[in-house]
């Protein structure tokens, strides 16, 4: 086999169908978000970031930055290894306690990312519950799908947020069959929200555990940032909550929160936890400061929701095809991978607006889009400029507007 030819062919196939991904080389400016600079051969260009998952700008929060500096000064840079060898510090212990408190659970367990948390936890839960059937929403994140697949047990896919279909599948199994219902709260590409309470009703009726991915909701919803389950008053009914520190909290890392026995079982059996170096103490310290801050402050959450509502209204008023949803996610539909990439290139090159194209496999073919994430620091003038730029390009590229 001509190995290099094979790799080149695989890359050319992606480029031909418009799904080859190019990373923008940018440098953010501390304390000046969403301003950044794009670095290229031509030098540095001022841009505005409109696609960050640091939804509340907590990666720029002075309390978070100070906590990270203090941790580096106190203990140095790296964690020292896996949690089992030398990688558990007091920052990790404190953060897990803070996350358990956030979700009113007996314990929490840290992972290096939300992806790893889902993959490790779901695969391990299946292995610890012989004969367990997982009921997975069809739009679950790739990390959940991979964890379920890696677990090797039987799975049933239920139509997205379709309670009738979920109940139909659950009813096919005896009550004593171990079951896990795996789903998300905020689905990050469409922005719709799961009926968590009603899913918990079915879980109780059919003797199933619930596994809820709240990565696009923690920090953003609820009186203390506990997510949609907290906002809806059903957090105590969810068995296992998975979250991230990389979005609403502005850092990196993932976690699960559940009973002490569930967390301890995953800690003791999950290879994705056992054999992975723990997050750096400075990151744990920054995340700890961020979680504590957002437990007390609702200002950022309120501003974030207002900014999302305002941008959706302005885009819709201009006839741009915004996908309606009840969350903070602002998808604007394009429907073609090549034109979607062309749109985002033009936004960057002509207008200094940084938005990444969302193409397959992140979304199904034919549902390509841009995904805007307005935050507390995006002002009205920047919104006006964004809407004007999109209107200009929609006309120049003859893109389809809302019906």
Short mmCIF file of C-alpha atoms in Angstrom, two decimals:
data_model
loop_
_atom_site.label_atom_id
_atom_site.label_comp_id
_atom_site.label_asym_id
_atom_site.label_seq_id
_atom_site.Cartn_x
_atom_site.Cartn_y
_atom_site.Cartn_z
CA UNK A 1 0.00 0.00 0.00
CA UNK A 2 1.13 3.56 -0.75
CA UNK A 3 0.41 4.94 2.71
CA UNK A 4 0.90 8.63 2.01
CA UNK A 5 -1.28 8.40 -1.10
CA UNK A 6 -4.03 6.84 0.99
CA UNK A 7 -3.88 9.64 3.55
CA UNK A 8 -3.84 12.33 0.85
CA UNK A 9 -6.86 10.72 -0.78
CA UNK A 10 -8.78 10.76 2.49
CA UNK A 11 -8.01 14.45 2.94
CA UNK A 12 -8.92 15.30 -0.66
CA UNK A 13 -12.28 13.58 -0.20
CA UNK A 14 -13.03 15.87 2.74
CA UNK A 15 -11.96 18.94 0.78
CA UNK A 16 -14.07 17.96 -2.23
CA UNK A 17 -17.24 17.66 -0.18
CA UNK A 18 -16.51 20.86 1.76
CA UNK A 19 -15.96 19.20 5.14
CA UNK A 20 -12.21 19.74 5.53
CA UNK A 21 -11.64 21.76 8.68
CA UNK A 22 -9.20 24.66 8.94
CA UNK A 23 -8.31 26.03 12.37
CA UNK A 24 -8.12 29.77 12.81
CA UNK A 25 -4.89 30.87 14.49
CA UNK A 26 -6.06 33.46 17.01
CA UNK A 27 -4.83 35.18 20.17
CA UNK A 28 -7.43 36.44 22.60
CA UNK A 29 -6.81 39.61 24.58
CA UNK A 30 -7.15 39.13 28.31
CA UNK A 31 -9.86 41.32 29.75
CA UNK A 32 -11.01 42.42 26.29
CA UNK A 33 -13.22 39.55 25.12
CA UNK A 34 -14.64 39.10 22.45
CA UNK A 35 -11.71 40.96 20.84
CA UNK A 36 -8.84 38.87 19.52
CA UNK A 37 -6.19 38.86 16.82
CA UNK A 38 -5.98 36.49 13.90
CA UNK A 39 -2.42 35.45 13.16
CA UNK A 40 -1.51 34.78 9.53
CA UNK A 41 1.39 35.19 7.09
CA UNK A 42 0.18 38.75 6.52
CA UNK A 43 0.50 39.59 10.22
CA UNK A 44 -2.05 40.10 12.99
CA UNK A 45 -5.60 41.28 12.25
CA UNK A 46 -8.19 42.48 14.79
CA UNK A 47 -11.27 40.25 14.92
CA UNK A 48 -14.40 39.68 17.00
CA UNK A 49 -15.09 36.17 18.27
CA UNK A 50 -18.71 35.01 17.82
CA UNK A 51 -18.38 31.25 18.25
CA UNK A 52 -16.73 30.65 21.62
CA UNK A 53 -18.18 28.10 24.03
CA UNK A 54 -16.78 30.19 26.88
CA UNK A 55 -20.37 31.39 27.03
CA UNK A 56 -20.06 33.73 30.02
CA UNK A 57 -16.50 34.86 29.45
CA UNK A 58 -15.39 33.19 32.69
CA UNK A 59 -12.03 32.40 31.10
CA UNK A 60 -11.42 36.14 31.41
CA UNK A 61 -12.85 36.56 34.91
CA UNK A 62 -10.32 38.22 37.29
CA UNK A 63 -11.18 35.86 40.17
CA UNK A 64 -10.51 32.82 37.95
CA UNK A 65 -7.23 34.20 36.60
CA UNK A 66 -6.02 35.12 40.08
CA UNK A 67 -6.82 31.65 41.43
CA UNK A 68 -4.79 30.09 38.64
CA UNK A 69 -1.82 32.40 39.24
CA UNK A 70 -1.97 31.68 42.96
CA UNK A 71 -2.01 27.92 42.35
CA UNK A 72 1.01 28.06 40.04
CA UNK A 73 2.88 30.13 42.58
CA UNK A 74 1.92 27.70 45.34
CA UNK A 75 2.47 24.28 43.75
CA UNK A 76 3.91 24.71 40.25
CA UNK A 77 2.60 23.64 36.86
CA UNK A 78 1.83 19.93 36.39
CA UNK A 79 -0.28 17.54 38.41
CA UNK A 80 2.38 14.86 38.72
CA UNK A 81 0.56 11.94 37.16
CA UNK A 82 -2.67 10.01 37.27
CA UNK A 83 -4.93 10.45 40.26
CA UNK A 84 -3.91 6.99 41.47
CA UNK A 85 -0.18 7.72 41.41
CA UNK A 86 0.59 11.34 42.28
CA UNK A 87 -1.99 13.42 40.48
CA UNK A 88 -4.47 14.13 43.26
CA UNK A 89 -3.96 17.51 44.88
CA UNK A 90 -6.09 19.37 47.37
CA UNK A 91 -7.40 21.50 44.48
CA UNK A 92 -8.87 18.38 42.88
CA UNK A 93 -10.46 17.29 46.15
CA UNK A 94 -11.96 20.73 46.77
CA UNK A 95 -13.31 20.98 43.23
CA UNK A 96 -15.02 17.59 43.41
CA UNK A 97 -16.66 18.59 46.70
CA UNK A 98 -17.82 21.87 45.14
CA UNK A 99 -19.32 20.07 42.14
CA UNK A 100 -21.09 17.52 44.33
CA UNK A 101 -22.60 20.43 46.27
CA UNK A 102 -23.56 22.20 43.04
CA UNK A 103 -25.71 19.25 41.98
CA UNK A 104 -26.75 18.20 45.49
CA UNK A 105 -25.18 14.76 45.01
CA UNK A 106 -23.14 12.57 47.31
CA UNK A 107 -19.96 12.88 45.26
CA UNK A 108 -18.37 14.03 42.02
CA UNK A 109 -15.51 12.71 39.93
CA UNK A 110 -13.20 14.80 37.71
CA UNK A 111 -12.00 13.84 34.23
CA UNK A 112 -9.69 15.57 31.78
CA UNK A 113 -12.59 16.55 29.49
CA UNK A 114 -16.33 16.20 29.10
CA UNK A 115 -15.72 13.77 26.25
CA UNK A 116 -13.62 11.52 28.46
CA UNK A 117 -16.18 11.78 31.27
CA UNK A 118 -18.97 10.51 29.01
CA UNK A 119 -16.89 7.85 27.32
CA UNK A 120 -15.43 6.49 30.57
CA UNK A 121 -18.55 6.72 32.73
CA UNK A 122 -21.06 5.25 30.27
CA UNK A 123 -18.82 2.38 29.18
CA UNK A 124 -18.04 1.53 32.79
CA UNK A 125 -21.65 1.70 33.98
CA UNK A 126 -22.68 -0.79 31.31
CA UNK A 127 -19.91 -3.17 32.35
CA UNK A 128 -20.83 -2.92 36.04
CA UNK A 129 -24.51 -3.67 35.38
CA UNK A 130 -24.67 -7.07 33.65
CA UNK A 131 -27.36 -7.16 30.99
CA UNK A 132 -27.85 -3.40 31.12
CA UNK A 133 -29.72 -1.84 28.20
CA UNK A 134 -28.95 1.80 27.36
CA UNK A 135 -31.69 3.95 25.86
CA UNK A 136 -29.94 6.73 23.96
CA UNK A 137 -31.49 9.84 22.42
CA UNK A 138 -30.71 9.84 18.70
CA UNK A 139 -29.06 13.28 18.91
CA UNK A 140 -26.71 12.48 21.78
CA UNK A 141 -23.15 13.76 21.57
CA UNK A 142 -20.42 11.67 19.94
CA UNK A 143 -18.78 11.11 23.34
CA UNK A 144 -21.95 9.50 24.69
CA UNK A 145 -22.31 7.35 21.59
CA UNK A 146 -18.69 6.23 21.88
CA UNK A 147 -19.07 5.42 25.58
CA UNK A 148 -22.19 3.37 24.93
CA UNK A 149 -20.51 1.56 22.04
CA UNK A 150 -17.39 0.87 24.10
CA UNK A 151 -19.50 -0.61 26.90
CA UNK A 152 -20.47 -3.40 24.52
CA UNK A 153 -24.00 -3.88 25.86
CA UNK A 154 -27.35 -3.71 24.08
CA UNK A 155 -28.65 -0.26 23.18
CA UNK A 156 -31.88 1.21 21.89
CA UNK A 157 -32.01 4.54 20.09
CA UNK A 158 -35.09 6.64 20.74
CA UNK A 159 -36.29 9.45 18.52
CA UNK A 160 -35.10 12.83 19.68
CA UNK A 161 -37.07 14.06 22.72
CA UNK A 162 -39.90 11.67 21.76
CA UNK A 163 -41.34 10.46 25.08
CA UNK A 164 -43.82 8.14 23.42
CA UNK A 165 -41.08 6.33 21.53
CA UNK A 166 -38.92 6.12 24.65
CA UNK A 167 -41.74 4.57 26.63
CA UNK A 168 -42.48 2.14 23.82
CA UNK A 169 -38.89 0.89 23.94
CA UNK A 170 -38.73 0.78 27.74
CA UNK A 171 -41.92 -1.27 27.92
CA UNK A 172 -40.31 -4.08 25.92
CA UNK A 173 -38.07 -5.05 28.85
CA UNK A 174 -38.85 -6.65 32.23
CA UNK A 175 -38.75 -4.36 35.24
CA UNK A 176 -35.69 -6.11 36.68
CA UNK A 177 -33.62 -5.58 33.51
CA UNK A 178 -30.95 -2.94 34.28
CA UNK A 179 -31.63 0.18 32.21
CA UNK A 180 -29.99 3.57 31.70
CA UNK A 181 -31.68 6.45 29.89
CA UNK A 182 -28.93 8.65 28.43
CA UNK A 183 -29.79 12.12 27.16
CA UNK A 184 -28.75 15.77 27.15
CA UNK A 185 -30.39 18.88 28.55
CA UNK A 186 -29.40 21.50 25.95
CA UNK A 187 -28.59 20.01 22.55
CA UNK A 188 -25.75 22.18 21.38
CA UNK A 189 -26.33 22.30 17.64
CA UNK A 190 -30.12 22.84 17.51
CA UNK A 191 -30.44 24.46 20.94
CA UNK A 192 -33.55 22.54 21.96
CA UNK A 193 -34.02 21.31 25.53
CA UNK A 194 -35.04 17.88 26.83
CA UNK A 195 -38.17 17.38 28.98
CA UNK A 196 -36.08 16.21 31.92
CA UNK A 197 -38.92 15.81 34.43
CA UNK A 198 -41.02 13.72 32.05
CA UNK A 199 -38.03 11.50 31.26
CA UNK A 200 -37.51 11.00 35.00
CA UNK A 201 -41.18 9.98 35.26
CA UNK A 202 -40.56 7.22 32.72
CA UNK A 203 -37.35 6.19 34.45
CA UNK A 204 -39.21 5.75 37.72
CA UNK A 205 -42.05 3.89 36.03
CA UNK A 206 -39.73 1.41 34.29
CA UNK A 207 -36.99 1.17 36.94
CA UNK A 208 -34.24 2.87 34.94
CA UNK A 209 -31.30 5.06 35.88
CA UNK A 210 -31.04 8.50 34.28
CA UNK A 211 -27.77 9.82 32.86
CA UNK A 212 -28.00 13.50 31.95
CA UNK A 213 -25.37 15.41 29.97
CA UNK A 214 -25.57 19.07 31.08
CA UNK A 215 -22.38 20.31 29.42
CA UNK A 216 -24.09 23.18 27.58
CA UNK A 217 -26.10 24.15 30.66
CA UNK A 218 -23.92 24.02 33.78
CA UNK A 219 -23.03 27.50 34.91
CA UNK A 220 -25.66 28.91 32.54
CA UNK A 221 -29.00 27.79 34.01
CA UNK A 222 -30.38 27.42 37.51
CA UNK A 223 -30.13 29.64 40.56
CA UNK A 224 -26.55 28.47 41.25
CA UNK A 225 -25.58 27.32 37.77
CA UNK A 226 -26.55 23.69 38.32
CA UNK A 227 -28.05 23.44 34.84
CA UNK A 228 -31.49 22.96 33.34
CA UNK A 229 -32.29 20.23 35.88
CA UNK A 230 -31.77 22.76 38.66
CA UNK A 231 -33.77 25.42 36.81
CA UNK A 232 -36.65 22.98 36.35
CA UNK A 233 -36.55 21.74 39.94
CA UNK A 234 -35.81 18.12 39.02
CA UNK A 235 -32.10 17.82 39.80
CA UNK A 236 -32.76 15.48 42.73
CA UNK A 237 -34.57 13.07 40.38
CA UNK A 238 -31.62 12.65 38.00
CA UNK A 239 -29.27 9.83 39.01
CA UNK A 240 -26.07 10.84 37.21
CA UNK A 241 -25.25 14.32 35.93
CA UNK A 242 -22.31 14.82 33.60
CA UNK A 243 -20.89 18.29 33.10
CA UNK A 244 -17.94 20.21 31.77
CA UNK A 245 -15.66 22.92 33.09
CA UNK A 246 -14.80 24.03 29.53
CA UNK A 247 -17.90 26.00 28.57
CA UNK A 248 -19.91 27.96 31.12
CA UNK A 249 -17.00 27.81 33.56
CA UNK A 250 -14.37 28.87 31.04
CA UNK A 251 -11.61 26.32 31.78
CA UNK A 252 -11.23 22.66 30.80
CA UNK A 253 -12.13 19.27 32.25
CA UNK A 254 -15.26 17.21 32.78
CA UNK A 255 -17.02 15.45 35.63
CA UNK A 256 -19.88 13.30 36.80
CA UNK A 257 -21.94 13.89 39.94
CA UNK A 258 -23.95 11.08 41.50
CA UNK A 259 -24.12 8.98 44.65
CA UNK A 260 -20.85 8.23 46.40
CA UNK A 261 -21.06 4.56 45.39
CA UNK A 262 -21.61 5.34 41.70
CA UNK A 263 -18.71 7.78 41.59
CA UNK A 264 -16.46 5.42 43.53
CA UNK A 265 -17.33 2.54 41.20
CA UNK A 266 -16.47 4.58 38.11
CA UNK A 267 -13.29 5.82 39.82
CA UNK A 268 -12.26 2.26 40.57
CA UNK A 269 -13.09 0.62 37.22
CA UNK A 270 -12.94 3.23 34.42
CA UNK A 271 -9.72 2.95 32.43
CA UNK A 272 -10.36 6.43 31.02
CA UNK A 273 -9.96 7.71 34.55
CA UNK A 274 -7.38 5.33 36.00
CA UNK A 275 -4.77 5.72 33.26
CA UNK A 276 -5.09 9.45 32.46
CA UNK A 277 -2.98 12.22 33.97
CA UNK A 278 -5.17 14.52 36.04
CA UNK A 279 -5.85 18.12 35.11
CA UNK A 280 -3.20 20.60 36.23
CA UNK A 281 -3.65 22.08 39.73
CA UNK A 282 -3.92 25.60 38.26
CA UNK A 283 -6.83 24.48 36.07
CA UNK A 284 -8.55 22.82 39.02
CA UNK A 285 -8.03 25.98 41.07
CA UNK A 286 -9.43 28.18 38.31
CA UNK A 287 -12.43 25.91 37.86
CA UNK A 288 -13.03 25.90 41.61
CA UNK A 289 -13.05 29.71 41.61
CA UNK A 290 -15.38 29.79 38.61
CA UNK A 291 -17.90 27.34 40.09
CA UNK A 292 -17.92 29.22 43.40
CA UNK A 293 -18.31 32.57 41.65
CA UNK A 294 -21.27 31.44 39.53
CA UNK A 295 -23.00 29.87 42.52
CA UNK A 296 -23.29 33.40 43.90
CA UNK A 297 -23.60 35.63 40.83
CA UNK A 298 -26.61 35.58 38.50
CA UNK A 299 -25.53 38.72 36.63
CA UNK A 300 -23.62 36.85 33.93
CA UNK A 301 -26.46 34.35 33.39
CA UNK A 302 -29.06 37.10 33.04
CA UNK A 303 -26.90 39.10 30.62
CA UNK A 304 -26.16 35.96 28.61
CA UNK A 305 -29.83 35.10 28.15
CA UNK A 306 -30.69 38.69 27.22
CA UNK A 307 -27.90 38.84 24.62
CA UNK A 308 -29.08 35.56 23.05
CA UNK A 309 -32.70 36.74 22.87
CA UNK A 310 -31.66 40.08 21.40
CA UNK A 311 -29.46 38.57 18.70
CA UNK A 312 -32.13 36.04 17.69
CA UNK A 313 -34.67 38.86 17.38
CA UNK A 314 -32.36 40.99 15.24
CA UNK A 315 -31.41 38.12 12.95
CA UNK A 316 -35.03 36.99 12.54
CA UNK A 317 -36.16 40.56 11.81
CA UNK A 318 -33.63 40.64 8.97
CA UNK A 319 -35.08 37.50 7.42
CA UNK A 320 -32.10 35.33 8.23
CA UNK A 321 -32.94 31.63 8.78
CA UNK A 322 -32.47 31.26 12.54
CA UNK A 323 -33.42 27.84 13.91
CA UNK A 324 -35.90 28.58 16.68
CA UNK A 325 -35.17 27.12 20.10
CA UNK A 326 -35.63 27.98 23.80
CA UNK A 327 -31.92 28.11 24.71
CA UNK A 328 -28.91 30.39 24.28
CA UNK A 329 -27.74 28.65 21.09
CA UNK A 330 -28.19 30.71 17.89
CA UNK A 331 -28.00 28.47 14.78
CA UNK A 332 -28.31 30.18 11.38
CA UNK A 333 -28.98 27.63 8.66
CA UNK A 334 -27.01 27.47 5.40
CA UNK A 335 -27.63 23.93 4.16
CA UNK A 336 -24.50 23.38 2.07
CA UNK A 337 -20.98 22.61 3.30
CA UNK A 338 -19.04 24.49 0.61
CA UNK A 339 -21.17 27.63 0.89
CA UNK A 340 -21.07 27.44 4.68
CA UNK A 341 -17.27 27.40 4.61
CA UNK A 342 -17.30 30.22 2.03
CA UNK A 343 -19.59 32.25 4.27
CA UNK A 344 -17.35 31.95 7.33
CA UNK A 345 -14.22 32.66 5.28
CA UNK A 346 -15.83 35.85 3.98
CA UNK A 347 -16.95 36.88 7.46
CA UNK A 348 -13.35 36.62 8.65
CA UNK A 349 -11.61 38.07 5.59
CA UNK A 350 -14.01 40.92 4.79
CA UNK A 351 -15.49 41.79 8.16
CA UNK A 352 -13.10 40.51 10.84
CA UNK A 353 -15.81 38.29 12.32
CA UNK A 354 -14.72 34.86 13.55
CA UNK A 355 -17.37 32.15 13.19
CA UNK A 356 -16.63 28.53 12.38
CA UNK A 357 -18.72 26.51 9.88
CA UNK A 358 -20.66 23.63 11.38
CA UNK A 359 -20.64 20.81 8.85
CA UNK A 360 -20.91 17.01 8.80
CA UNK A 361 -20.32 14.96 10.95
CA UNK A 362 -21.20 17.49 13.66
CA UNK A 363 -24.58 17.97 12.00
CA UNK A 364 -26.32 15.83 9.34
CA UNK A 365 -25.56 16.55 5.70
CA UNK A 366 -27.90 19.21 4.37
CA UNK A 367 -28.15 20.90 7.79
CA UNK A 368 -24.90 22.86 7.64
CA UNK A 369 -25.00 26.10 9.60
CA UNK A 370 -23.15 28.74 11.51
CA UNK A 371 -23.59 28.64 15.26
CA UNK A 372 -23.43 31.99 17.01
CA UNK A 373 -22.80 32.24 20.73
CA UNK A 374 -23.48 35.76 22.00
CA UNK A 375 -22.24 36.47 25.49
CA UNK A 376 -22.37 39.17 28.16
CA UNK A 377 -19.51 41.11 26.56
CA UNK A 378 -21.02 41.39 23.06
CA UNK A 379 -22.52 44.88 22.81
CA UNK A 380 -25.31 46.26 20.61
CA UNK A 381 -22.90 47.90 18.17
CA UNK A 382 -21.11 44.58 17.61
CA UNK A 383 -24.45 42.86 17.07
CA UNK A 384 -25.48 45.47 14.50
CA UNK A 385 -22.19 44.98 12.66
CA UNK A 386 -22.63 41.18 12.68
CA UNK A 387 -26.19 41.36 11.35
CA UNK A 388 -25.17 43.84 8.65
CA UNK A 389 -22.29 41.59 7.58
CA UNK A 390 -24.54 38.53 7.41
CA UNK A 391 -27.16 40.41 5.39
CA UNK A 392 -24.49 41.55 2.95
CA UNK A 393 -23.07 38.07 2.47
CA UNK A 394 -26.50 36.44 2.30
CA UNK A 395 -27.24 38.71 -0.66
CA UNK A 396 -23.81 38.37 -2.29
CA UNK A 397 -23.91 34.57 -2.06
CA UNK A 398 -27.63 34.27 -2.91
CA UNK A 399 -28.26 32.20 0.20
CA UNK A 400 -31.79 31.18 1.09
CA UNK A 401 -33.58 33.37 3.61
CA UNK A 402 -36.28 32.43 6.09
CA UNK A 403 -39.63 31.49 4.59
#
